Coordinates of C-alpha atoms and ligand atoms in Angstrom, one line a residue:
M14 CA -9.9 0.7 -31.9
L15 CA -13.1 -1.2 -32.8
K16 CA -11.5 -4.1 -33.8
Q17 CA -9.1 -3.4 -30.7
M18 CA -11.8 -3.5 -28.8
A19 CA -14.1 -6.2 -29.6
Q20 CA -10.6 -8.5 -30.0
L21 CA -10.5 -7.2 -26.0
L22 CA -14.2 -8.0 -25.1
S23 CA -13.9 -11.8 -27.1
R24 CA -11.4 -12.8 -24.9
A25 CA -13.6 -12.4 -22.0
P26 CA -15.3 -15.6 -20.1
R27 CA -18.3 -15.2 -19.9
N28 CA -18.7 -17.7 -17.0
R29 CA -20.7 -15.5 -14.2
L30 CA -22.3 -18.6 -12.4
I31 CA -18.1 -19.6 -11.8
A32 CA -18.0 -16.3 -9.9
V33 CA -21.8 -17.0 -8.1
T34 CA -20.7 -20.4 -7.0
N35 CA -16.9 -19.8 -6.1
G36 CA -16.2 -16.7 -6.2
F37 CA -12.9 -15.1 -6.0
Q38 CA -12.6 -13.8 -2.6
S39 CA -12.9 -17.2 -1.3
Q40 CA -10.0 -18.4 -3.2
R41 CA -6.8 -18.7 -1.9
K42 CA -4.5 -15.7 -3.1
F43 CA -1.0 -17.2 -3.2
Q44 CA 1.7 -19.0 -1.6
L45 CA 5.0 -16.8 -0.6
D46 CA 8.0 -18.1 -2.6
T47 CA 11.3 -17.9 0.1
S48 CA 13.3 -19.9 -1.5
A49 CA 14.8 -17.6 -3.6
W50 CA 15.6 -15.0 0.1
H51 CA 19.1 -15.5 1.6
H52 CA 19.0 -16.8 5.2
A53 CA 21.7 -15.1 6.5
K54 CA 20.3 -13.3 10.2
V55 CA 18.6 -9.7 9.6
E56 CA 21.1 -6.8 11.0
L57 CA 19.3 -5.9 14.5
T58 CA 17.6 -2.8 14.5
S59 CA 19.3 -1.4 17.7
K60 CA 22.6 -1.8 15.9
R61 CA 21.3 0.0 12.6
Y62 CA 19.5 2.6 13.8
P63 CA 21.3 5.1 16.6
I64 CA 18.4 4.2 19.4
R65 CA 18.0 3.5 23.6
R66 CA 16.9 0.9 25.3
G67 CA 14.1 2.6 27.1
D68 CA 14.0 2.0 31.3
F69 CA 11.9 -1.1 31.4
S70 CA 12.5 -4.1 33.6
Q71 CA 13.7 -6.8 31.9
I72 CA 12.6 -10.0 32.1
N73 CA 13.8 -13.3 34.4
P74 CA 13.1 -16.7 35.5
R75 CA 10.5 -15.7 37.5
D76 CA 8.6 -13.6 35.1
I77 CA 8.4 -16.7 32.6
E78 CA 7.1 -19.5 35.9
Y79 CA 4.6 -16.5 35.9
F80 CA 3.7 -17.1 32.0
R81 CA 3.7 -20.7 32.7
G82 CA 1.6 -20.5 35.7
L83 CA -0.8 -18.9 33.3
L84 CA -1.1 -20.4 30.1
D85 CA 0.0 -23.8 29.1
S86 CA 4.0 -24.4 28.2
H87 CA 3.5 -24.7 24.7
R88 CA 1.6 -21.2 24.2
V89 CA 5.1 -19.8 26.2
I90 CA 7.8 -19.2 23.5
T91 CA 11.7 -18.9 24.4
E92 CA 12.9 -21.6 22.6
E93 CA 15.6 -19.4 19.3
N94 CA 15.0 -21.1 16.9
E95 CA 11.2 -20.5 17.6
L96 CA 11.7 -17.2 19.0
E97 CA 14.3 -16.0 15.2
G98 CA 10.0 -15.2 13.1
Y99 CA 8.7 -13.4 15.9
N100 CA 11.9 -11.1 16.0
T101 CA 12.4 -10.5 12.6
D102 CA 9.8 -8.7 10.3
W103 CA 8.5 -10.6 6.9
L104 CA 10.4 -7.5 5.2
R105 CA 14.0 -8.9 6.6
T106 CA 14.7 -4.6 7.4
V107 CA 15.0 -5.0 11.0
R108 CA 15.2 -7.6 14.4
G109 CA 14.6 -7.2 17.7
V110 CA 15.9 -9.8 20.4
S111 CA 12.9 -10.7 22.2
S112 CA 13.8 -13.3 24.0
V113 CA 9.8 -14.7 25.2
V114 CA 6.7 -15.1 22.9
L115 CA 4.0 -15.9 24.7
K116 CA 0.3 -16.7 23.3
P117 CA -3.6 -15.9 24.8
R118 CA -6.3 -17.2 24.0
T119 CA -8.7 -15.3 25.5
T120 CA -9.4 -11.7 26.7
E121 CA -9.5 -13.0 30.1
E122 CA -5.6 -14.3 29.4
V123 CA -4.4 -10.9 28.0
V124 CA -5.7 -8.7 31.1
T125 CA -3.7 -10.9 32.7
I126 CA -0.8 -10.6 31.5
M127 CA -0.4 -6.7 30.8
K128 CA -1.3 -6.8 34.6
H129 CA 2.1 -8.3 35.7
C130 CA 4.0 -6.6 32.1
S131 CA 2.9 -3.6 34.3
E132 CA 3.6 -4.1 37.2
R133 CA 6.5 -5.2 36.9
K134 CA 7.8 -1.9 34.0
L135 CA 7.2 -5.0 31.0
A136 CA 7.8 -3.9 27.7
V137 CA 5.4 -5.6 25.1
C138 CA 5.3 -5.4 21.9
P139 CA 1.5 -6.6 20.8
Q140 CA 1.7 -8.9 17.3
G141 CA -0.9 -10.2 14.4
G142 CA 0.4 -12.1 11.8
N143 CA 4.2 -10.3 11.0
T144 CA 2.9 -9.0 8.4
G145 CA 3.3 -5.1 8.4
L146 CA 5.6 -3.3 6.9
V147 CA 7.3 -0.5 8.7
G148 CA 8.9 -1.7 11.9
G149 CA 6.2 -2.0 13.9
S150 CA 5.3 -5.5 14.7
V151 CA 8.5 -6.4 15.6
P152 CA 10.3 -6.1 19.1
V153 CA 13.0 -3.2 19.1
F154 CA 15.4 -4.3 22.0
D155 CA 14.0 -7.1 24.4
E156 CA 9.3 -6.7 24.3
V157 CA 8.1 -9.4 24.9
V158 CA 6.1 -10.9 22.1
V159 CA 2.2 -10.8 22.8
S160 CA 0.5 -13.0 19.7
T161 CA -3.3 -12.8 19.0
A162 CA -2.3 -16.3 16.7
L163 CA -4.8 -18.1 19.2
M164 CA -7.4 -16.1 20.0
N165 CA -8.9 -17.7 16.6
K166 CA -12.8 -17.4 17.3
I167 CA -15.3 -16.3 15.4
E168 CA -17.9 -15.4 18.2
S169 CA -21.4 -14.3 16.1
L170 CA -22.5 -13.3 12.6
D171 CA -25.8 -11.8 11.5
E172 CA -27.0 -12.7 8.8
L173 CA -29.0 -10.0 8.5
S174 CA -27.3 -6.6 9.5
G175 CA -24.2 -8.5 8.4
V176 CA -21.8 -7.8 11.6
M177 CA -19.9 -10.6 12.6
V178 CA -18.4 -10.3 15.8
C179 CA -14.6 -12.4 16.2
Q180 CA -11.4 -12.6 18.0
S181 CA -8.6 -10.4 16.6
G182 CA -6.5 -13.4 16.0
C183 CA -9.2 -14.0 12.8
V184 CA -7.4 -14.7 9.8
L185 CA -8.4 -12.2 6.9
E186 CA -8.6 -15.5 4.6
T187 CA -10.4 -17.6 7.4
L188 CA -12.6 -15.0 7.3
D189 CA -13.5 -14.3 4.1
N190 CA -14.1 -18.3 3.9
Y191 CA -16.9 -18.5 6.4
L192 CA -18.3 -15.0 5.2
S193 CA -17.8 -16.1 1.7
E194 CA -20.6 -19.4 2.9
N195 CA -22.8 -17.2 4.1
G196 CA -23.4 -15.2 0.9
L197 CA -20.7 -12.3 2.8
M198 CA -17.5 -11.0 1.8
M199 CA -14.7 -9.3 4.2
P200 CA -14.7 -5.0 3.4
L201 CA -10.8 -5.0 2.9
D202 CA -8.4 -7.8 0.8
L203 CA -4.9 -7.4 0.8
G204 CA -2.0 -9.3 -1.2
A205 CA -1.6 -10.6 3.1
K206 CA -4.5 -12.0 3.5
G207 CA -3.7 -16.0 4.2
S208 CA -1.6 -14.7 7.4
C209 CA -2.9 -11.1 8.5
H210 CA -4.9 -11.3 11.3
I211 CA -8.5 -8.7 12.1
G212 CA -6.6 -7.3 15.2
G213 CA -3.4 -6.3 12.8
N214 CA -5.4 -4.5 10.4
V215 CA -7.7 -3.0 13.0
S216 CA -4.7 -1.7 13.9
T217 CA -2.9 -0.7 11.5
N218 CA -6.0 0.2 9.6
A219 CA -5.3 -1.6 7.4
G220 CA -6.4 -0.6 3.5
G221 CA -5.9 -2.8 0.2
L222 CA -7.5 -2.8 -2.8
R223 CA -11.3 -2.2 -2.7
L224 CA -11.1 0.4 -0.3
L225 CA -12.3 2.6 -3.6
R226 CA -15.2 0.6 -2.7
Y227 CA -15.6 -0.4 0.8
G228 CA -14.1 2.3 2.9
S229 CA -11.8 2.4 5.3
L230 CA -12.1 0.3 8.5
H231 CA -12.7 3.6 10.9
G232 CA -16.0 2.8 8.5
S233 CA -16.8 -0.4 9.1
V234 CA -15.8 -1.9 12.6
L235 CA -18.6 -0.8 14.3
G236 CA -16.5 -1.7 18.3
L237 CA -14.0 -3.3 19.7
E238 CA -12.6 -4.8 22.6
A239 CA -8.9 -3.6 23.4
V240 CA -6.9 -4.6 27.0
L241 CA -5.2 -1.3 27.7
A242 CA -1.6 -1.2 29.7
S243 CA -3.1 -1.7 33.2
G244 CA -5.1 -4.8 32.4
E245 CA -8.3 -2.6 32.1
V246 CA -10.8 -3.4 29.7
V247 CA -11.8 -1.1 27.2
D248 CA -15.4 -2.8 25.9
C249 CA -16.2 -0.4 22.8
L250 CA -17.8 -4.5 21.4
S251 CA -21.3 -2.6 20.4
S252 CA -22.9 -4.1 16.9
L253 CA -24.8 -1.0 15.7
K254 CA -24.3 0.9 13.2
K255 CA -25.6 3.5 14.1
D256 CA -24.0 4.9 17.8
N257 CA -23.5 8.4 19.4
T258 CA -23.6 8.2 22.6
G259 CA -20.2 10.5 23.5
Y260 CA -17.1 9.9 22.4
D261 CA -16.6 6.2 19.6
L262 CA -13.3 6.1 20.9
K263 CA -13.3 1.8 18.7
H264 CA -11.5 4.9 16.6
L265 CA -8.6 5.4 18.6
F266 CA -7.4 1.7 18.2
I267 CA -7.9 1.8 14.8
G268 CA -4.6 2.9 13.4
S269 CA -2.9 2.9 16.6
E270 CA -0.2 0.3 15.3
G271 CA -0.8 -1.3 19.2
T272 CA 0.4 1.7 21.2
L273 CA -2.3 2.0 23.3
G274 CA -3.8 -1.2 23.5
I275 CA -4.8 -4.2 23.1
V276 CA -7.4 -5.4 20.8
T277 CA -9.0 -7.9 21.3
K278 CA -12.3 -8.5 19.8
V279 CA -13.6 -6.5 16.6
A280 CA -17.1 -6.4 15.6
I281 CA -17.5 -5.6 12.0
Q282 CA -19.4 -4.8 8.7
C283 CA -19.2 -7.2 6.3
P284 CA -21.2 -7.0 2.4
T285 CA -23.3 -7.9 0.8
K286 CA -20.9 -10.6 -1.6
P287 CA -21.1 -9.7 -5.5
R288 CA -23.2 -12.1 -7.8
S289 CA -21.4 -10.9 -10.4
V290 CA -17.4 -10.0 -10.7
T291 CA -15.4 -9.1 -13.9
L292 CA -12.0 -7.9 -14.3
A293 CA -9.8 -5.9 -17.0
F294 CA -6.1 -6.1 -16.9
L295 CA -5.3 -2.6 -19.8
G296 CA -2.0 -1.5 -21.4
L297 CA -1.8 2.1 -21.5
E298 CA 0.9 4.4 -22.7
S299 CA 1.2 7.1 -20.6
F300 CA 0.3 8.0 -16.5
D301 CA -2.3 10.7 -18.5
D302 CA -4.0 8.0 -19.8
V303 CA -4.3 6.0 -16.8
L304 CA -5.7 9.5 -14.5
N305 CA -8.1 9.7 -17.6
T306 CA -9.1 6.6 -17.2
F307 CA -10.0 6.4 -13.9
K308 CA -12.1 9.9 -14.2
E309 CA -13.8 7.5 -17.0
C310 CA -14.4 4.0 -14.9
K311 CA -16.0 6.2 -12.0
A312 CA -17.9 7.7 -14.6
K313 CA -18.7 4.4 -17.2
L314 CA -19.3 1.9 -13.8
G315 CA -20.5 4.5 -11.1
E316 CA -21.4 2.1 -8.0
I317 CA -20.0 -1.5 -9.5
L318 CA -16.6 0.4 -9.5
S319 CA -15.4 -2.1 -7.1
S320 CA -10.5 -1.7 -7.8
C321 CA -8.8 0.7 -9.8
E322 CA -5.2 -0.9 -9.1
F323 CA -1.7 0.3 -11.2
I324 CA 1.2 -0.6 -12.1
D325 CA 3.9 0.1 -14.3
A326 CA 6.0 -1.1 -16.6
S327 CA 9.4 -1.6 -13.9
S328 CA 7.4 -3.2 -11.4
M329 CA 5.9 -5.3 -14.1
E330 CA 9.4 -6.9 -15.2
C331 CA 10.1 -6.8 -11.5
V332 CA 7.2 -9.6 -11.0
T333 CA 7.6 -11.9 -14.1
Q334 CA 11.6 -11.8 -13.8
N335 CA 11.8 -12.3 -10.0
L336 CA 8.7 -14.8 -9.8
N337 CA 8.5 -15.9 -13.3
L338 CA 5.3 -14.2 -13.7
K339 CA 4.1 -14.3 -17.7
S340 CA 1.6 -10.8 -18.4
P341 CA -1.2 -11.2 -20.3
I342 CA -0.6 -8.9 -23.0
E343 CA 2.5 -6.9 -24.8
P344 CA 4.7 -4.8 -22.8
Y345 CA 2.8 -1.4 -22.2
P346 CA 4.9 2.0 -19.8
F347 CA 1.9 1.6 -17.3
Y348 CA -0.8 -1.1 -16.6
M349 CA -4.2 -0.5 -14.7
L350 CA -6.1 -3.5 -13.2
I351 CA -10.2 -2.0 -13.3
E352 CA -12.0 -4.5 -11.4
A353 CA -16.2 -4.7 -11.5
A354 CA -18.6 -6.3 -9.2
G355 CA -21.9 -5.9 -9.0
S356 CA -25.1 -8.3 -7.8
N357 CA -26.8 -8.3 -12.4
G358 CA -23.9 -10.1 -14.5
D359 CA -26.1 -8.5 -17.8
H360 CA -26.0 -5.1 -16.4
D361 CA -22.1 -4.9 -14.9
E362 CA -20.9 -5.7 -18.6
E363 CA -24.0 -3.7 -20.4
K364 CA -21.7 -0.6 -17.7
L365 CA -18.4 -2.3 -18.3
N366 CA -18.3 -2.8 -22.6
N367 CA -19.1 0.6 -22.5
F368 CA -16.3 2.0 -20.5
L369 CA -14.3 -0.4 -23.1
E370 CA -15.8 1.5 -26.0
E371 CA -14.9 4.9 -24.6
T372 CA -11.5 4.1 -23.1
M373 CA -10.4 2.2 -25.9
G374 CA -12.2 3.8 -29.3
S375 CA -10.0 7.5 -27.8
G376 CA -7.4 5.5 -27.7
M377 CA -6.6 5.9 -23.7
V378 CA -6.6 2.2 -23.5
S379 CA -4.2 0.6 -26.3
D380 CA -4.8 -2.9 -25.0
G381 CA -6.2 -5.2 -22.2
T382 CA -8.0 -8.2 -21.4
V383 CA -10.5 -9.2 -19.8
S384 CA -12.0 -12.0 -17.0
S385 CA -14.9 -12.9 -15.1
E386 CA -12.8 -16.4 -14.7
P387 CA -12.6 -16.7 -11.0
S388 CA -8.9 -18.9 -11.4
R389 CA -7.8 -16.3 -13.9
M390 CA -9.2 -13.7 -12.1
M391 CA -6.7 -14.5 -9.7
T392 CA -3.4 -15.2 -12.1
L393 CA -3.8 -11.7 -13.5
W394 CA -3.9 -10.8 -9.4
A395 CA -0.8 -12.2 -8.7
L396 CA 0.3 -9.5 -10.9
R397 CA -0.3 -6.6 -8.8
E398 CA -0.6 -8.2 -5.3
R399 CA 2.2 -10.3 -5.6
I400 CA 4.8 -7.1 -6.3
A401 CA 5.6 -6.6 -2.8
E402 CA 7.2 -10.4 -2.8
A403 CA 9.0 -9.7 -6.5
L404 CA 10.8 -6.6 -4.8
L405 CA 12.7 -9.0 -2.1
H406 CA 14.4 -10.7 -4.4
D407 CA 15.7 -7.6 -5.7
G408 CA 17.8 -8.4 -2.0
Y409 CA 16.6 -4.7 0.5
T410 CA 13.6 -3.1 -0.3
Y411 CA 13.1 1.0 0.9
K412 CA 9.2 1.2 1.3
Y413 CA 7.2 3.7 1.2
D414 CA 3.5 4.5 1.2
I415 CA 2.2 7.7 0.9
S416 CA -0.5 9.4 -0.2
I417 CA -0.1 12.2 -3.4
P418 CA -2.4 14.2 -5.0
L419 CA -3.0 12.6 -8.5
L420 CA -1.9 15.4 -10.7
D421 CA 1.5 14.8 -9.1
F422 CA 1.2 11.1 -8.5
Y423 CA 4.2 9.9 -10.5
K424 CA 6.1 12.4 -11.0
V425 CA 7.3 11.3 -7.6
V426 CA 8.4 8.0 -8.7
E427 CA 10.4 9.8 -11.9
D428 CA 11.4 12.4 -9.7
M429 CA 13.1 9.8 -7.1
R430 CA 14.6 7.7 -10.3
E431 CA 16.5 10.9 -11.7
R432 CA 18.1 11.3 -8.3
L433 CA 18.5 7.5 -8.1
G434 CA 20.3 7.0 -11.1
D435 CA 21.5 3.6 -11.7
S436 CA 23.3 3.8 -8.0
V437 CA 20.4 0.7 -7.5
V438 CA 18.7 -2.2 -8.9
R439 CA 15.2 -0.8 -9.3
C440 CA 12.9 2.0 -8.5
C441 CA 9.1 1.7 -9.0
G442 CA 5.6 2.4 -8.5
Y443 CA 2.6 0.7 -7.9
G444 CA -0.9 0.9 -6.0
H445 CA -4.0 1.8 -5.3
V446 CA -4.6 4.2 -7.4
G447 CA -8.1 5.0 -7.4
D448 CA -7.5 5.7 -3.9
G449 CA -4.3 8.4 -4.6
N450 CA -1.9 6.1 -3.1
L451 CA 1.2 5.2 -4.1
H452 CA 3.5 2.4 -3.2
L453 CA 6.6 3.9 -4.9
N454 CA 9.9 1.1 -3.6
I455 CA 13.5 1.6 -4.4
T456 CA 15.8 -1.8 -4.1
T457 CA 19.5 -2.9 -3.9
R458 CA 21.3 -5.7 -3.6
E459 CA 22.0 -5.2 0.0
Y460 CA 21.2 -2.7 2.5
D461 CA 23.3 0.3 2.1
Q462 CA 23.3 3.5 4.5
E463 CA 24.1 6.1 1.7
I464 CA 21.1 5.0 -0.3
F465 CA 18.6 5.5 2.1
H466 CA 20.0 8.5 2.9
R467 CA 19.7 9.9 -0.1
I468 CA 16.1 8.5 -0.4
E469 CA 15.4 9.7 3.5
P470 CA 14.3 12.1 4.0
F471 CA 14.2 13.6 0.9
V472 CA 10.9 11.2 -0.3
Y473 CA 8.9 12.9 2.7
E474 CA 9.9 16.7 1.5
R475 CA 8.4 16.0 -1.2
T476 CA 5.6 13.8 -0.2
S477 CA 4.7 17.3 2.1
Q478 CA 5.1 20.3 -0.7
V479 CA 2.5 18.9 -2.2
K480 CA 0.6 17.9 1.6
G481 CA 0.8 14.2 1.5
S482 CA 0.4 12.0 3.8
I483 CA 4.0 9.9 3.7
S484 CA 2.0 6.7 5.0
A485 CA -1.5 6.4 3.2
E486 CA -2.2 2.6 4.8
H487 CA 1.3 0.5 6.6
G488 CA 1.6 3.4 9.3
L489 CA 4.2 4.7 11.2
G490 CA 5.8 1.5 13.1
F491 CA 9.7 1.6 13.9
K492 CA 11.0 3.3 10.6
K493 CA 8.1 6.4 9.7
R494 CA 8.0 7.8 13.0
N495 CA 10.3 10.4 13.3
Y496 CA 8.8 11.8 10.3
I497 CA 4.7 12.4 11.5
G498 CA 5.7 15.6 11.5
Y499 CA 5.5 16.3 7.8
S500 CA 1.9 14.6 7.8
K501 CA 0.9 16.4 11.3
S502 CA 1.3 19.5 13.1
D503 CA 2.8 20.0 16.2
N504 CA -0.1 20.1 18.0
A505 CA -1.5 17.3 17.0
V506 CA 1.4 15.4 17.9
H507 CA 1.9 16.7 21.0
L508 CA -1.7 15.6 21.7
M509 CA -1.4 12.3 21.1
K510 CA 1.5 12.0 23.5
Q511 CA -1.0 13.5 25.7
L512 CA -3.2 10.4 24.2
K513 CA -0.5 8.6 25.0
K514 CA 0.8 8.7 28.4
M515 CA -2.7 8.7 29.3
M516 CA -3.2 6.0 28.2
D517 CA -0.4 4.0 28.6
P518 CA 1.7 6.3 31.7
Q519 CA 4.9 4.0 32.1
G520 CA 5.3 3.8 28.0
I521 CA 5.2 0.1 27.8
L522 CA 3.0 -0.7 25.0
N523 CA 4.7 -0.9 21.9
P524 CA 7.6 1.6 22.7
Y525 CA 9.5 3.0 20.2
K526 CA 6.7 3.4 17.5
V527 CA 4.1 5.1 16.2
L528 CA 5.2 8.8 18.1
P529 CA 8.5 10.7 17.1
E530 CA 11.5 10.1 19.8
Ligands
FAD622 P1 0.9 -7.6 12.6 O1 2.4 -6.9 10.9 O2 1.1 -8.0 13.2 O3 1.4 -5.8 12.9 C1 1.1 -4.7 12.4 C2 1.3 -3.6 13.7 O4 -0.1 -3.9 14.2 C3 2.3 -3.5 14.8 O5 2.2 -2.4 15.4 C4 0.8 -4.9 15.5 O6 2.0 -4.3 16.9 C5 0.2 -4.3 16.0 N1 -1.1 -5.0 16.5 C6 -1.1 -6.4 15.3 N2 -2.6 -7.2 15.9 C7 -2.3 -6.0 17.3 C8 -3.2 -6.3 18.4 N3 -4.8 -7.9 18.3 N4 -4.1 -5.1 18.7 C9 -3.0 -3.9 19.3 N5 -1.7 -4.2 17.8 C10 -2.0 -4.8 17.7 N6 -1.4 -2.3 4.0 C11 -2.3 -2.8 3.5 O7 -2.8 -1.2 4.6 N7 -2.9 -2.4 2.5 C12 -2.2 -3.4 1.2 O8 -2.2 -3.4 0.4 C13 -1.4 -4.5 2.2 N8 -0.6 -5.0 1.0 C14 0.2 -5.6 1.8 C15 0.9 -7.1 1.3 C16 1.4 -8.3 1.7 C17 2.4 -9.3 0.8 C18 2.1 -7.9 2.8 C19 3.0 -8.7 3.1 C20 1.8 -6.2 3.9 C21 0.3 -5.6 3.1 N9 0.0 -4.8 4.2 C22 -0.8 -4.4 3.8 C23 1.3 -5.0 5.3 C24 0.2 -5.7 6.6 O9 -0.3 -7.3 5.8 C25 -0.3 -5.0 6.8 O10 -0.4 -4.5 7.8 C26 -2.1 -6.0 7.8 O11 -3.0 -4.8 8.9 C27 -0.7 -6.2 9.4 O12 -1.6 -7.5 9.9 P2 -0.8 -8.1 10.7 O13 -2.1 -9.0 11.4 O14 0.1 -8.7 10.2 O15 0.1 -7.3 12.1
MLT623 C1 0.2 -3.1 -1.7 O1 -0.3 -3.0 -2.2 O2 0.7 -3.9 -2.7 C2 0.7 -3.7 -0.3 O3 0.1 -2.3 0.5 C3 2.2 -4.3 0.1 C4 3.2 -3.0 -0.4 O4 2.8 -2.0 -0.4 O5 4.0 -3.2 -1.5
ZN624 ZN1 -1.2 -1.9 -0.2

């Protein structure tokens, strides 16, 4: 074992200065390789799902004329080819038929758009980077798409407090790069970093790879500005860390998936960028070993632990076979990525060594590799971050994102695998084990209604039985809204409906999403 550990540590390049000056956070994640995807049109949502269009007006030439008078013509998209991308989700599982996409640049333009849509009773679908995974970001029918793509200004950065104020259409990675130049970083990081917008992140309360360390956006977002369905502006753009004056309304918009307002600006608390970052990629024989290793890394790494992720063998097979990535170690039933980030390389290294000594010495961890060299860490992270993309190459992905008590965590994957047998291409599990968040994914060559009904509502019943949540981070969107009752009480859902009615009496903001029919 000790020999194994020495081997493990000797594989770790000692190049911390590079990590400081050219930090991994500031590097581009990866380019999606979509060449293998078939480009047939996705079946219309209104055809695949039993759903009726709400009682909204239909867009007419006078509306388009009005919008063209408000925005330049290239910011009012009506060309069918161009509309396709805004109507179809990233997973290629849902598709709407909106005939217009609007691209405002300012809050005032969003106000005017919403006032018009409210007067005309036109339904609206707010859209950021369109990387959402629950069908919330695209129209179900012909809703007007309001894209934040051009609302991409950084308004201010207070280097002392670390508070940044920006428009909601800023791309997460762009913000992170900007902050990196100022010794700061974004408090969240996800595989869709290169495309998703901060407004989309806030509206979904996105989690990601470092929630374990920096907490949820309910903590990091200090303030925001939103435009209601009526066109009224709600200014909660406080930059204060502490403010107990009345109800904290910003929280209503965090995670409400565009159903209560369009987020136009965000004030976010940005942590200091760590000076040293090290990533351990480990191979383990059992899920019990994963849990024990998690416990041990919390104990041994303490405050420098910045991420704790797991991958099962089937997910690893998917990413290596479908994307041709290489695992740095021999095949194991489970893998973990454990990241340590701190302010003193020597101190951090000592802690990491203690942790590896303990876990390898006891046999909890069987093999692994360690690196603090940015490009090497990126290569290792790709094995985890690109699983979602790799799964798309199988065909259709049934994607579940659940919070589940750790003792029951992997059993859900095993139960589902047994239930579906060889009727599916793959049934795999990966995710944010450090946050109790499992990504259970099943693939088939193409969408299969029968398989779908074997998975749902079973997966929600199973989750609810152990008091888990049917959505840990992706939200409910269109696909999961009717299952909200598995995670929230009737009274809670009733109150949510009342809030929606009060803030959007005509129900024009992102209809058919979040709340059940
Ligand atoms: P969109 O997809 O455009 O929209 C998402 C929802 O927010 C929709 O309901 C939309 O109507 C609403 N919305 C968007 N902008 C606004 C706005 N300004 N005001 C009001 N409503 C708005 N998610 C995680 O939580 N953790 C992960 O680790 C993670 N990894 C991912 C990896 C990949 C490869 C992909 C494709 C997705 C991943 N996601 C993850 C899901 C997705 O990236 C997040 O939900 C992200 O926050 C969505 O941001 P977006 O700008 O793309 O929003
Ligand atoms: C992830 O953690 O990789 C994302 O949430 C996407 C997914 O669930 O596949
Ligand atoms: Zn995730």
